[in-house]
């Protein structure tokens, strides 16, 4: 990463689930368990795309 802070790319729950091939319930469960950071505002959850990919990669390596 450069000296300039990385701009967070967030996507809503439905797209987050589609991006890594899990259900929306799984995304919400991971967020409630602290595996993912929830962004957005009440009623509009969003998740960081890079964080999602990193989590999916670490889960795939653990299989």
mmCIF file of C-alpha atoms in Angstrom:
data_model
loop_
_atom_site.group_PDB
_atom_site.id
_atom_site.type_symbol
_atom_site.label_atom_id
_atom_site.label_comp_id
_atom_site.label_asym_id
_atom_site.label_seq_id
_atom_site.Cartn_x
_atom_site.Cartn_y
_atom_site.Cartn_z
ATOM 1 C CA UNK A 1 0.000 0.000 0.000
ATOM 2 C CA UNK A 2 1.238 3.493 -0.726
ATOM 3 C CA UNK A 3 1.465 6.431 1.655
ATOM 4 C CA UNK A 4 -1.997 7.432 0.548
ATOM 5 C CA UNK A 5 -4.606 5.480 2.477
ATOM 6 C CA UNK A 6 -6.447 2.868 0.431
ATOM 7 C CA UNK A 7 -9.993 3.861 -0.401
ATOM 8 C CA UNK A 8 -12.424 1.264 0.918
ATOM 9 C CA UNK A 9 -14.585 -0.367 -1.755
ATOM 10 C CA UNK A 10 -17.775 -1.538 -0.096
ATOM 11 C CA UNK A 11 -20.642 -3.530 -1.511
ATOM 12 C CA UNK A 12 -24.062 -4.470 -0.087
ATOM 13 C CA UNK A 13 -24.747 -7.836 1.522
ATOM 14 C CA UNK A 14 -26.323 -9.410 -1.570
ATOM 15 C CA UNK A 15 -23.346 -8.570 -3.780
ATOM 16 C CA UNK A 16 -20.889 -9.606 -1.070
ATOM 17 C CA UNK A 17 -22.514 -13.041 -0.969
ATOM 18 C CA UNK A 18 -22.451 -13.349 -4.754
ATOM 19 C CA UNK A 19 -18.823 -12.186 -4.953
ATOM 20 C CA UNK A 20 -17.514 -15.067 -2.866
ATOM 21 C CA UNK A 21 -20.203 -17.693 -3.429
ATOM 22 C CA UNK A 22 -21.917 -17.891 -0.041
ATOM 23 C CA UNK A 23 -25.374 -17.009 1.232
ATOM 24 C CA UNK A 24 -26.359 -13.607 2.572
ATOM 25 C CA UNK A 25 -26.957 -15.303 5.943
ATOM 26 C CA UNK A 26 -23.328 -16.456 5.968
ATOM 27 C CA UNK A 27 -22.107 -12.895 5.347
ATOM 28 C CA UNK A 28 -24.251 -11.638 8.236
ATOM 29 C CA UNK A 29 -23.051 -14.465 10.491
ATOM 30 C CA UNK A 30 -19.391 -13.718 9.744
ATOM 31 C CA UNK A 31 -19.997 -10.038 10.535
ATOM 32 C CA UNK A 32 -21.713 -10.840 13.838
ATOM 33 C CA UNK A 33 -18.830 -13.157 14.785
ATOM 34 C CA UNK A 34 -16.221 -10.526 13.960
ATOM 35 C CA UNK A 35 -14.778 -12.221 10.874
ATOM 36 C CA UNK A 36 -15.923 -9.320 8.663
ATOM 37 C CA UNK A 37 -16.255 -5.626 9.359
ATOM 38 C CA UNK A 38 -19.725 -4.232 8.747
ATOM 39 C CA UNK A 39 -19.859 -0.760 7.220
ATOM 40 C CA UNK A 40 -22.806 1.307 6.085
ATOM 41 C CA UNK A 41 -25.668 2.637 8.126
ATOM 42 C CA UNK A 42 -28.644 1.033 9.899
ATOM 43 C CA UNK A 43 -30.660 -0.963 7.394
ATOM 44 C CA UNK A 44 -27.881 -0.796 4.788
ATOM 45 C CA UNK A 45 -24.991 -3.101 5.613
ATOM 46 C CA UNK A 46 -21.934 -2.985 3.374
ATOM 47 C CA UNK A 47 -18.707 -4.972 3.378
ATOM 48 C CA UNK A 48 -15.212 -4.219 2.119
ATOM 49 C CA UNK A 49 -14.510 -6.122 -1.084
ATOM 50 C CA UNK A 50 -10.811 -6.680 -0.343
ATOM 51 C CA UNK A 51 -11.632 -7.955 3.148
ATOM 52 C CA UNK A 52 -14.172 -10.366 1.645
ATOM 53 C CA UNK A 53 -11.644 -11.759 -0.832
ATOM 54 C CA UNK A 54 -9.018 -12.146 1.896
ATOM 55 C CA UNK A 55 -11.484 -14.031 4.113
ATOM 56 C CA UNK A 56 -12.587 -16.280 1.250
ATOM 57 C CA UNK A 57 -8.947 -17.033 0.417
ATOM 58 C CA UNK A 58 -8.072 -17.916 4.023
ATOM 59 C CA UNK A 59 -11.127 -20.188 4.265
ATOM 60 C CA UNK A 60 -10.191 -21.935 1.009
ATOM 61 C CA UNK A 61 -6.655 -22.534 2.294
ATOM 62 C CA UNK A 62 -8.053 -24.093 5.462
ATOM 63 C CA UNK A 63 -10.047 -26.726 3.572
#
